[in-house]
Structures are given as C-alpha cells and as structure tokens.
C-alpha cells in the first residue's frame, strides 16, 4: 500500500477539537480514536522534552506539537502513526524533535545542531577543495531502515521509525570536528557552488583528494554530490535556478544556466560525471551545450534553412532561422535577446521526427533572471538536428 505522510498541528491538550475540525473534521473519527490522538500528543510532548534534556542537557520551551498522520490509498481518513513533531525553542533558537507519543521514550530525532553541521560542512569542503565556496546546500538524515529501540516504530508493522520527517533529523549527538565521519554515517546530498570560473573537468588533477573523497562517499556511503562553478558572482545572481541537488542530484535542468556556469561535477553511487559548457554566438543569439569533444560540438547555420510549410506557424519571422547540428545526443539551450531585431515574438522549433516526417511547434521560452534573454532547450530527441527562430 502506498502511504502519504503529513502532520496535523495542535496544542497537545486540544488536538481533536482544534486540529481535526480545521483539517479533516472530527466527524469521521470515533471517540476512542480522538482520545488516542489526544494521548499521543500529550505523551509526545513529554517525550520530546525528556529527549532534549537527556541529549543536550537543557529544558526546551515547547511551541507546539503536531501529530504525524499517515494515509494509504484505501484509507478513508488519515490515521495517527503514533509519532509527533514537536516545535521547540531555546532562547531565539528554534528546532524540531520527531519522537513517539505512544509510550514513554527518549529515542527520537532532531535538527537542533543543523546550523553547526552546515557551518562545519562548509569549512570542511573549502579545506578539501582548496578554494572559496560561495554557497552550500546540505541535506541529510538517518540511514533508511534504522529501527527504533523504544516504542512500536510508528509504522503499521511496528518495526521502523517512520520516514515522514527525515531531512536534517538525526538521533546521534554531533561532535564538533567530525563532519568527515558524519558523511560516512549518514546519507548526504550536497550541492557546492563557487564563483571562480573553474574547469571542474580538471578536478582529478587539481584536487585529487577531493575527487577521491566524493567518489568514495558516493560509491560506499550513499552520498550524492554536485559541484558547480559559476563564471562570477554576478553570473551566480543571474542564474535561473539554484535548487540543483534537491530531489535527486540530476533531477534538474542545469543547462538552463549554461550561460552562466563554466562547469559542474556530479558524484553518485553509479559513478561520476565532470562536464563544462560550450558557448557559441551568432548575431547575438547564444547556443549552449555540454562540451564533449575538441573543437565546436555544434554546427550552426544562419539563414541556410527555412520554415517548412506545415500550417503550424501563423505569424511572421522576427529572426533568421538558425539551424543546429551536432553529432552527440544531448541538450542544446538557445538564448535569444529579449528584443530580437527590435521586435518581440515567440520561439519556434522544427525538427525531423522520422523519415520525411517533421514536427513544428511553439517552444514557449522562459526569461532569464536579469530579463535579457528568452531561452528554450532542445533535448536531442529523436536526434540532435533542429531549426529554431522567433515568430511574431
């Protein structure tokens, strides 16, 4: 059964009245279930407080408690999985504790040390790479499948700590200076940005220790890492998206920022990939692809081909028709000045599907953060030959 996780927030003493009415209503739950949920909230708050006292040695202020709820495809209503997420505070410092509320326990997870881990992580990576890091995104949690020593584990089978709150939540006390060991003990996803216009395809030669660290941690300890070198700080700010790394290292369109990035490196369990971008310019239009071989990877023609008569295009051409050919598969991103030839329009693409069959379509296009270019990406399917231009 596929489960969907979410939390219902409330003060511990009024969970049924405050939360259920606001979110899903209390009418669907029996009186016995409402009492159970109230009890989970009360004991979860107590457990969270005791957990912090035992692990860190201080009594926290409690801001609120949320019930962790689970709902399978066949469940008419979400059900409390027995765990809570407690919102806590120490002075100006806010943090969270994830712990059972079904029986007394001090076996939980928390993100109290997240700032310390992030700070030491940044310092570690700068020392490892030997250059200034401009931005670091760090995501981590417990290893999948760890069982809970106390309580029923929160899952329907009562065997495992529920996964509804993972990122940044760990049970062990982090010791200052132990970040390298931390990377070998927890699944880590990290994105490291610099603004030094570096060629990371030379990482093996320039920083062999760093290359070995990322390669080993990815292969043996589940790390997912991406290093990105922007051409300058100004180019970093122009970058379209700085979310690379969330939801999976390669789950993004980094080519959308190929105008601003010199190179990048990816390390995953199944290997590494080190790439730099190649840029070519024609009449102010910039063509970007991953640089895979010596010389120009793209053969670009201007005005050598024309739009086919397919009755798809209704307007008039604003720009020349640019033809793009390459031998390798892969994405090609085209950046048009927002006002090409003094007029605005939309980007169109045509390419062969198979045999003598062609396709023509409006590619839309997104505008760069600085508003100077509209860009589209051709993904090289079914081949890497296409025409592109602007139609008004």
XYZ file of C-alpha atoms in Angstrom, residues 299-306 320-321 323:
11
model
C 27.483 23.299 -36.263
C 25.300 26.396 -36.519
C 23.913 27.818 -39.727
C 22.228 31.204 -40.138
C 19.581 31.559 -42.826
C 20.659 28.350 -44.583
C 17.318 26.641 -43.988
C 13.735 27.919 -43.858
C 16.669 34.413 -39.009
C 16.155 30.670 -38.978
C 19.968 25.541 -37.872
